[in-house]
Short mmCIF file of C-alpha atoms in Angstrom, two decimals:
data_model
loop_
_atom_site.label_atom_id
_atom_site.label_comp_id
_atom_site.label_asym_id
_atom_site.label_seq_id
_atom_site.Cartn_x
_atom_site.Cartn_y
_atom_site.Cartn_z
CA UNK A 1 -15.95 -1.91 17.34
CA UNK A 2 -14.70 -1.89 13.79
CA UNK A 3 -13.30 1.65 14.06
CA UNK A 4 -11.08 0.65 17.00
CA UNK A 5 -9.90 -2.46 15.15
CA UNK A 6 -8.92 -0.44 12.09
CA UNK A 7 -7.15 2.14 14.24
CA UNK A 8 -5.25 -0.65 16.02
CA UNK A 9 -4.09 -2.07 12.68
CA UNK A 10 -2.86 1.39 11.68
CA UNK A 11 -0.82 1.59 14.90
CA UNK A 12 0.73 -1.85 14.30
CA UNK A 13 1.77 -0.84 10.77
CA UNK A 14 3.23 2.43 12.01
CA UNK A 15 5.27 0.65 14.72
CA UNK A 16 6.66 -1.99 12.32
CA UNK A 17 7.32 0.31 9.38
CA UNK A 18 10.83 1.55 10.35
CA UNK A 19 12.07 -2.08 10.35
CA UNK A 20 10.83 -2.98 6.86
CA UNK A 21 13.18 -3.04 3.90
CA UNK A 22 10.48 -3.42 1.22
CA UNK A 23 6.76 -3.54 0.78
CA UNK A 24 4.29 -4.15 -2.02
CA UNK A 25 1.33 -1.90 -2.70
CA UNK A 26 -1.56 -2.42 -5.11
CA UNK A 27 -3.28 0.74 -6.27
CA UNK A 28 -6.68 0.32 -7.87
CA UNK A 29 -7.54 3.32 -10.01
CA UNK A 30 -11.29 3.21 -9.41
CA UNK A 31 -13.35 4.07 -6.33
CA UNK A 32 -14.98 1.15 -4.55
CA UNK A 33 -17.31 1.05 -1.58
CA UNK A 34 -15.28 0.14 1.49
CA UNK A 35 -11.98 1.28 -0.02
CA UNK A 36 -9.03 0.75 2.28
CA UNK A 37 -6.62 3.64 2.25
CA UNK A 38 -2.88 3.58 2.76
CA UNK A 39 -2.28 4.75 6.36
CA UNK A 40 -1.43 8.44 6.65
CA UNK A 41 0.95 7.59 9.51
CA UNK A 42 3.41 5.87 7.15
CA UNK A 43 5.97 8.28 5.65
CA UNK A 44 5.84 7.17 2.00
CA UNK A 45 8.18 10.00 0.97
CA UNK A 46 11.06 8.15 2.72
CA UNK A 47 10.65 5.17 0.39
CA UNK A 48 11.83 4.63 -3.18
CA UNK A 49 9.54 3.18 -5.81
CA UNK A 50 11.69 0.48 -7.42
CA UNK A 51 9.16 -1.16 -9.71
CA UNK A 52 5.67 -0.71 -11.01
CA UNK A 53 3.60 -2.98 -13.22
CA UNK A 54 0.37 -1.66 -14.70
CA UNK A 55 -2.40 -4.01 -15.72
CA UNK A 56 -5.98 -3.43 -16.73
CA UNK A 57 -8.69 -5.80 -15.58
CA UNK A 58 -12.40 -5.96 -16.34
CA UNK A 59 -14.53 -5.29 -13.24
CA UNK A 60 -17.13 -8.07 -13.11
CA UNK A 61 -20.16 -6.16 -11.88
CA UNK A 62 -19.90 -3.00 -13.95
CA UNK A 63 -17.97 -4.32 -16.92
CA UNK A 64 -15.64 -1.30 -16.72
CA UNK A 65 -11.91 -1.59 -17.28
CA UNK A 66 -9.93 -0.88 -14.12
CA UNK A 67 -6.27 0.08 -14.08
CA UNK A 68 -4.26 -1.57 -11.29
CA UNK A 69 -0.72 -0.57 -10.39
CA UNK A 70 1.39 -3.16 -8.57
CA UNK A 71 4.20 -1.25 -6.89
CA UNK A 72 7.29 -2.27 -4.95
CA UNK A 73 8.90 0.21 -2.58
CA UNK A 74 12.22 -0.07 -0.75
CA UNK A 75 13.71 1.74 2.20
CA UNK A 76 17.47 2.35 2.01
CA UNK A 77 18.25 2.09 5.73
CA UNK A 78 15.65 0.23 7.75
CA UNK A 79 16.07 0.20 11.50
CA UNK A 80 17.94 -2.99 12.56
CA UNK A 81 16.22 -5.60 14.69
CA UNK A 82 18.12 -5.80 17.96
#
């Protein structure tokens, strides 16, 4: 089912993470139904935030302003691909 699919995706991310040099993360500062969370299995404290752009957008349904943070993280020493 869906739970197993989501868990499988989490495992794939966790396995690939040590090999990545950079990744991009969008943080939406408003709760939404069906929110996807950043996997707990990924050690974010080992990464350096190298850039962040903040933009505010108008949410279409509610009309509320929503702050979005577009972040770029880098890892100093990713595991080499052998």
